[in-house]
Coordinates of C-alpha atoms and ligand atoms in Angstrom, one line a residue:
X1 CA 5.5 1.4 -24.6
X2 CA 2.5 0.0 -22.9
X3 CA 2.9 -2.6 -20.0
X4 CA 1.1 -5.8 -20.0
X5 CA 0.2 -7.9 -16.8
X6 CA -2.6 -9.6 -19.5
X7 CA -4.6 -13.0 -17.6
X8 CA -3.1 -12.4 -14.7
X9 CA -5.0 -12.3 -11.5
X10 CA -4.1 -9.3 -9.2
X11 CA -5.8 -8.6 -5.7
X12 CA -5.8 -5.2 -4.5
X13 CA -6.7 -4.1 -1.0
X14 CA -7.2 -0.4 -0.4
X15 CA -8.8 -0.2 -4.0
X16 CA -12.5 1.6 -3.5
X17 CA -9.8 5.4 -3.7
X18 CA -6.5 7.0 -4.4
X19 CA -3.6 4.7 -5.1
X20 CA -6.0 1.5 -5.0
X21 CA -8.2 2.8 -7.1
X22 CA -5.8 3.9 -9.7
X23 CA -4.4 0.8 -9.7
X24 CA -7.2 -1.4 -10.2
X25 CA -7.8 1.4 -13.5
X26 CA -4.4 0.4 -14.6
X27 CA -4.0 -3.1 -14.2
X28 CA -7.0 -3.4 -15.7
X29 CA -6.2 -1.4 -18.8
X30 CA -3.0 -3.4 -18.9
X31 CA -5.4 -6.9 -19.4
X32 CA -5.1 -8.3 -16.0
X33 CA -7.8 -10.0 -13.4
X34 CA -8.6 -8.1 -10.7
X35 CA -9.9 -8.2 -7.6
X36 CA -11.3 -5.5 -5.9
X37 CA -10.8 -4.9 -2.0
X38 CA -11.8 -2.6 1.2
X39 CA -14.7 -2.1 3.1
X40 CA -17.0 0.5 0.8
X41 CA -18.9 -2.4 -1.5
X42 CA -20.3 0.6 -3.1
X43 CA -17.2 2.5 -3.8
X44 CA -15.7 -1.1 -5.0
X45 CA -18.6 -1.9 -7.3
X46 CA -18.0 2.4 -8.7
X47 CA -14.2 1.4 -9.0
X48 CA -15.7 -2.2 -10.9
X49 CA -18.0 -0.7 -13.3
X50 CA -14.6 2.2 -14.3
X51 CA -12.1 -0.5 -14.9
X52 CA -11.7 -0.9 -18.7
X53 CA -12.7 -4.0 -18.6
X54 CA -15.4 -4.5 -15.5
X55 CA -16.4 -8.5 -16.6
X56 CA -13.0 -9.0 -15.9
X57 CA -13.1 -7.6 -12.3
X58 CA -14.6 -8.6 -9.1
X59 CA -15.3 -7.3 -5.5
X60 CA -14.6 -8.7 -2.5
X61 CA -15.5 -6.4 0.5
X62 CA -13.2 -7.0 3.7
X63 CA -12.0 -5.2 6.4
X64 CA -8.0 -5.5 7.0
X65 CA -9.1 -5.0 10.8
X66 CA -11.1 -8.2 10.9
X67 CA -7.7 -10.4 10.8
X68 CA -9.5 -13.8 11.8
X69 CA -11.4 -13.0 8.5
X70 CA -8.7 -12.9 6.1
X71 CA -8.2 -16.6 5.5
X72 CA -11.6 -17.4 4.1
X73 CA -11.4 -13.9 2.2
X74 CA -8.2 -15.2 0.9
X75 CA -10.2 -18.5 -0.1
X76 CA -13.1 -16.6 -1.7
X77 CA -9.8 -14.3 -3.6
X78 CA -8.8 -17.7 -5.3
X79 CA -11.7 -18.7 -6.0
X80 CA -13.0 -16.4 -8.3
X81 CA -10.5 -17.1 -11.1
X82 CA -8.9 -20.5 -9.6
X83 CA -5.4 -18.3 -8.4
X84 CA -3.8 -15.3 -7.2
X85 CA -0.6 -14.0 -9.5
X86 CA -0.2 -10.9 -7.1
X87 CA -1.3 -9.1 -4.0
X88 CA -1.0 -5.6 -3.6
X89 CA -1.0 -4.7 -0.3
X90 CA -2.0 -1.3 -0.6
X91 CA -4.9 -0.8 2.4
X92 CA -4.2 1.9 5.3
X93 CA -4.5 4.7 7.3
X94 CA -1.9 7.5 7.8
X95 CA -1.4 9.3 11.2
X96 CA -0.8 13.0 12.3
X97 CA -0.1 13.7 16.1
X98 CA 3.1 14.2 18.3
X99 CA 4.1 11.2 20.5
X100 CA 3.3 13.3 23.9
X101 CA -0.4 13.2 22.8
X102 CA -1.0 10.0 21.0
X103 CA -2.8 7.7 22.9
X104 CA -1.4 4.2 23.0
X105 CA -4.9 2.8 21.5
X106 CA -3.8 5.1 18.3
X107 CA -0.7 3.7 18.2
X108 CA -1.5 0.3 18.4
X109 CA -5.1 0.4 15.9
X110 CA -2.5 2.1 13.5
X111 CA 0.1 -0.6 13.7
X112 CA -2.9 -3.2 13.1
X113 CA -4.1 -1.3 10.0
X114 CA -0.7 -0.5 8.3
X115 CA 1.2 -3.8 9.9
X116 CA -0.3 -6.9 11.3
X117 CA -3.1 -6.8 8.4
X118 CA -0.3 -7.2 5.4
X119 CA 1.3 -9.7 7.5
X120 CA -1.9 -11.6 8.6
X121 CA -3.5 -11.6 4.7
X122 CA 0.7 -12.9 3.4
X123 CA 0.5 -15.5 5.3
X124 CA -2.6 -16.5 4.3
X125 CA -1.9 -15.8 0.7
X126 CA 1.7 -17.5 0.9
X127 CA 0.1 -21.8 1.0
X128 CA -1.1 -21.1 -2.5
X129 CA 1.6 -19.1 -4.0
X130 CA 3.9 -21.8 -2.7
X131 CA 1.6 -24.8 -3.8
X132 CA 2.1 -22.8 -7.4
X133 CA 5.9 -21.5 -6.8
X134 CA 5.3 -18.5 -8.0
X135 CA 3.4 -15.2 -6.6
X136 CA 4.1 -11.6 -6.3
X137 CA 4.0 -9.1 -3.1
X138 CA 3.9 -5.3 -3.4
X139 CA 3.8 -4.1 -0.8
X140 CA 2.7 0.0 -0.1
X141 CA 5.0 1.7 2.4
X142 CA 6.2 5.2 2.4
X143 CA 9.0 7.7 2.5
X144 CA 7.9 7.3 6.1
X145 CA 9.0 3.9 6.1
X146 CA 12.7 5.1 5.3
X147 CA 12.8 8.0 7.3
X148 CA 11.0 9.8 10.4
X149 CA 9.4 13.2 11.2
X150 CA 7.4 15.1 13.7
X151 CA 3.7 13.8 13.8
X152 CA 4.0 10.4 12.2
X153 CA 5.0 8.1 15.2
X154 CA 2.5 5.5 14.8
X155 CA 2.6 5.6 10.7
X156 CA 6.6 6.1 10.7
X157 CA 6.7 2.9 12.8
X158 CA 4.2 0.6 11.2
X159 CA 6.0 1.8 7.5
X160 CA 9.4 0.7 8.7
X161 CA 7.9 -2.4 10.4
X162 CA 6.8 -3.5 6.5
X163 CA 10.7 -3.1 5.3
X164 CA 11.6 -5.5 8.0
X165 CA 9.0 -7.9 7.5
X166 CA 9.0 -8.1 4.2
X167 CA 12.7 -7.7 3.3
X168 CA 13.0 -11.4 5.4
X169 CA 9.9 -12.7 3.4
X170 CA 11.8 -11.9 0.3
X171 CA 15.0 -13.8 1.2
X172 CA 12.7 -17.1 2.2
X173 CA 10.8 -17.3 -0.6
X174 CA 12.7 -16.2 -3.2
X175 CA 14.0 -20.1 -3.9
X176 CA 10.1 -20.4 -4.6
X177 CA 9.9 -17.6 -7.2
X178 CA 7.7 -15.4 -5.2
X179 CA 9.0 -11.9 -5.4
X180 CA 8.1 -9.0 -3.5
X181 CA 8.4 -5.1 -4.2
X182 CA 8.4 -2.3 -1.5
X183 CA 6.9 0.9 -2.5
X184 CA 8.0 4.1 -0.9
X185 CA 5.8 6.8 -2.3
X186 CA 6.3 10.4 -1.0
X187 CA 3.3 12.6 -1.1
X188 CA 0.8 11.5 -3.8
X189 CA -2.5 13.3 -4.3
X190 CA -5.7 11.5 -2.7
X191 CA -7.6 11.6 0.7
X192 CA -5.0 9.6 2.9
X193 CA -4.4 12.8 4.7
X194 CA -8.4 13.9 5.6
X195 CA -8.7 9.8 6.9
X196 CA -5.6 10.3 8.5
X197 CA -6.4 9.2 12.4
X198 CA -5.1 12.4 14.9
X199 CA -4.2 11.8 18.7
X200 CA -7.1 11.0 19.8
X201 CA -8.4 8.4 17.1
X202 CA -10.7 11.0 15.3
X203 CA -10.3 11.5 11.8
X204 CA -8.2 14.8 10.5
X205 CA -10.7 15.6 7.9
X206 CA -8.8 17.5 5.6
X207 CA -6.0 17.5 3.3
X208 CA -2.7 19.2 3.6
X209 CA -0.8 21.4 0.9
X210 CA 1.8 19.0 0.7
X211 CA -0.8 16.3 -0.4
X212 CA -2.5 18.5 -3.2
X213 CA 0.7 19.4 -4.4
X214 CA 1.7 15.5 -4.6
X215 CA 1.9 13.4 -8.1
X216 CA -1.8 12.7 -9.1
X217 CA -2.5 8.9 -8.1
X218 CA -2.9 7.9 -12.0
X219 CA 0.6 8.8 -12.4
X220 CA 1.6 7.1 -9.1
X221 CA -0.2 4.3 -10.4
X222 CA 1.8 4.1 -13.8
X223 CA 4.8 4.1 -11.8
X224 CA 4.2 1.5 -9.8
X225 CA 2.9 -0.8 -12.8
X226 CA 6.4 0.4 -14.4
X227 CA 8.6 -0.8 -11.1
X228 CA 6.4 -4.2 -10.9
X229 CA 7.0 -4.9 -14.7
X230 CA 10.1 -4.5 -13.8
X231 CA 10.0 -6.9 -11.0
X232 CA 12.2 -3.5 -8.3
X233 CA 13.2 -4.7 -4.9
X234 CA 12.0 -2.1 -4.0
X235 CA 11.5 1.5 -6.0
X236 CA 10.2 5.6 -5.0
X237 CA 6.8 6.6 -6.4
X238 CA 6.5 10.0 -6.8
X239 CA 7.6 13.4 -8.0
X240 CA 11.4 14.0 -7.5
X241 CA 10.8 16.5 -4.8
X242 CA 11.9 16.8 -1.2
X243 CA 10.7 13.7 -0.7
X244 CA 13.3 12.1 -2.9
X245 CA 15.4 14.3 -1.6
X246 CA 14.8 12.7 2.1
X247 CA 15.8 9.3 0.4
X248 CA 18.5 10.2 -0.8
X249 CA 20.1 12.1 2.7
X250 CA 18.8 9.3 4.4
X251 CA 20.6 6.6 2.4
X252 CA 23.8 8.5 1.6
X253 CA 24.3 11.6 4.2
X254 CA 21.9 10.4 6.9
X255 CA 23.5 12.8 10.1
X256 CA 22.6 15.9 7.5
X257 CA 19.2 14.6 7.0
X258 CA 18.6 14.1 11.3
X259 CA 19.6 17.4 11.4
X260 CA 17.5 18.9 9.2
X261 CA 14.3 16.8 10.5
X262 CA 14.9 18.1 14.0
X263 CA 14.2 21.6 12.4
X264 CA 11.2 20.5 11.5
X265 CA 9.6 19.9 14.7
X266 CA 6.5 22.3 16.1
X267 CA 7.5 25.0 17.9
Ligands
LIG1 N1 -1.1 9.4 -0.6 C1 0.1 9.5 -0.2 O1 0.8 10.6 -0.2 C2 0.8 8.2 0.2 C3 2.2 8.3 0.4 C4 2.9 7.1 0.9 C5 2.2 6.0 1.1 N2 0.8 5.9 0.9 C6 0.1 4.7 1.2 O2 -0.7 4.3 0.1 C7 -1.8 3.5 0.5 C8 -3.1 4.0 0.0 O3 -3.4 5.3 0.5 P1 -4.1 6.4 -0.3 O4 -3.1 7.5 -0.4 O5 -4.7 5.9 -1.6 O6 -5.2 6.9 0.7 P2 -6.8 6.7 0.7 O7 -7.4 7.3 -0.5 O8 -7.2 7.2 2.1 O9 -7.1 5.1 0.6 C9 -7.0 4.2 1.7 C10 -7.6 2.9 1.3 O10 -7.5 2.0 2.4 C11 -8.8 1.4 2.6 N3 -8.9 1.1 4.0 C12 -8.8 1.9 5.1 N4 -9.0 1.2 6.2 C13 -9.3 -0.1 5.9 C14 -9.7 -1.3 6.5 N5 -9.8 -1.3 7.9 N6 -9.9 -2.4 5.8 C15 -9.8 -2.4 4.5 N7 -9.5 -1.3 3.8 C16 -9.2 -0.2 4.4 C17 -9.8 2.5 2.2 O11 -11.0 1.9 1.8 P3 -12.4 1.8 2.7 O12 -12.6 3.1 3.4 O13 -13.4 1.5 1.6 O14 -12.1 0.6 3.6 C18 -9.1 3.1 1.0 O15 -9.4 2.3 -0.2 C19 -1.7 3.5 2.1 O16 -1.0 2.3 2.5 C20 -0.8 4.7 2.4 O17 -0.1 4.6 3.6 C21 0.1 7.0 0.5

């Protein structure tokens, strides 16, 4: 059965590739508003001109890094169809480096990207969804936000910082009937890994087996529309791999999943 989000107005950040993109692809398929966001114009106006129904899209360049920004961005958001029904928080950069050789710079710019910029554009977001009692968060964290392993410090941090944050939004506002879903996707097939930023702040500039090998983002994308129709808590994206695996362990055996992780680490 086909999902419908139809007239409602959905802002998407992180939307000019991968998830983002898929997303704005689907919601717009399924008849809702969108709103495009990153900072590629031109890969946003590409993403635009695919949606199934581009008239009904617009594109609102920003950087997530900009944070003083995000209040009249939000303004600009509301204006161009006179409210918000959702923001998907979906923007961000992954990490790869061991915590002996990550610079404290890295770890903070990461925690700026994948953190303070979802809870810098919420509360900026949150006066109207209030003023309308009602409003939806999803929220884009990881596997990583559940669990951690070698070479994700920064990225591990700033994914569990979200469930924290956002679990404590949920319980204030919920009175207000704005709801808010966590995503924890495990390894989904798009460039997060070649953007991924390495000890020393440079790009990694490729992709890893375990990212090919990940559900493509389409699917991801179907999921996630599935979980949000749905109105989850909180809900895995992904194929059930090792990655659900790790969820699992971690929830219900989590000593046998520590032990396992410590294998993991770099000789
Ligand atoms: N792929 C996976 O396996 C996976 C698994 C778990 C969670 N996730 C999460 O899914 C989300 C999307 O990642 P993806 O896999 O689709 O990777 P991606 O293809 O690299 O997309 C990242 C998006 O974030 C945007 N972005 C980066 N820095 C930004 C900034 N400073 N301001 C505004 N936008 C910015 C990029 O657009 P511009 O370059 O145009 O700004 C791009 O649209 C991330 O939060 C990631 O942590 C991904």
């Amino acid at each position: 059965m086909s999902i419908s989000f139809t007239g409602q107005v959905v802002w998407i950040t992180g939307a000019s590739s991968g998830i983002g993109e898929a997303l704005a692809y689907a919601f717009s398929t399924a008849g809702a508003r969108v709103i495009l966001s990153s900072r590629r114009a031109d890969e946003l106006e590409r993403v635009r001109r695919d949606c199934a129904h581009p008239e009904q899209v617009r594109v609102l360049p920003l950087d997530l890094l900009d944070i003083p920004s995000l209040t009249a961005k939000t303004a600009e958001a509301i204006s161009y169809f006179g409210q918000i029904d959702r923001v998907i928080h979906n923007g961000g950069v992954s990490q790869r480096g061991l915590v002996k050789d990550t610079s404290l710079e890295v770890q903070r710019r990461v925690m700026e990207l994948d953190y303070f910029s979802y809870v810098a554009l919420t509360q900026a977001v949150l006066p109207h969804f209030m003023e309308r009692k009602a409003g939806h968060f999803a929220v884009m964290s990881s596997v990583m936000g559940k669990i951690g392993t070698p070479m994700r410090s920064a990225y591990a941090a700033a994914k569990h910082a979200l469930h924290g944050f956002f679990d404590c939004l949920r319980a204030e506002v919920a009175p207000m009937n704005i709801g808010v879903t966590i995503l924890t996707p495990g390894y989904i097939r798009t460039n997060i890994a070649v953007h991924a930023v390495t000890a020393d702040g440079s790009p990694m500039g490729r992709s890893s087996a375990n990212i090919e090998g990940g559900l493509p983002a389409d699917q991801a994308a179907k999921q996630i529309l599935r979980a949000l129709a749905k109105g989850k808590f909180e809900a895995y994206i992904g194929k059930m791999g090792g990655e659900r695996m790790g969820l699992l362990l971690s929830r219900f055996a989590p000593g046998v999943l520590t032990r396992m992780v410590v294998k993991m680490a770099p000789k």
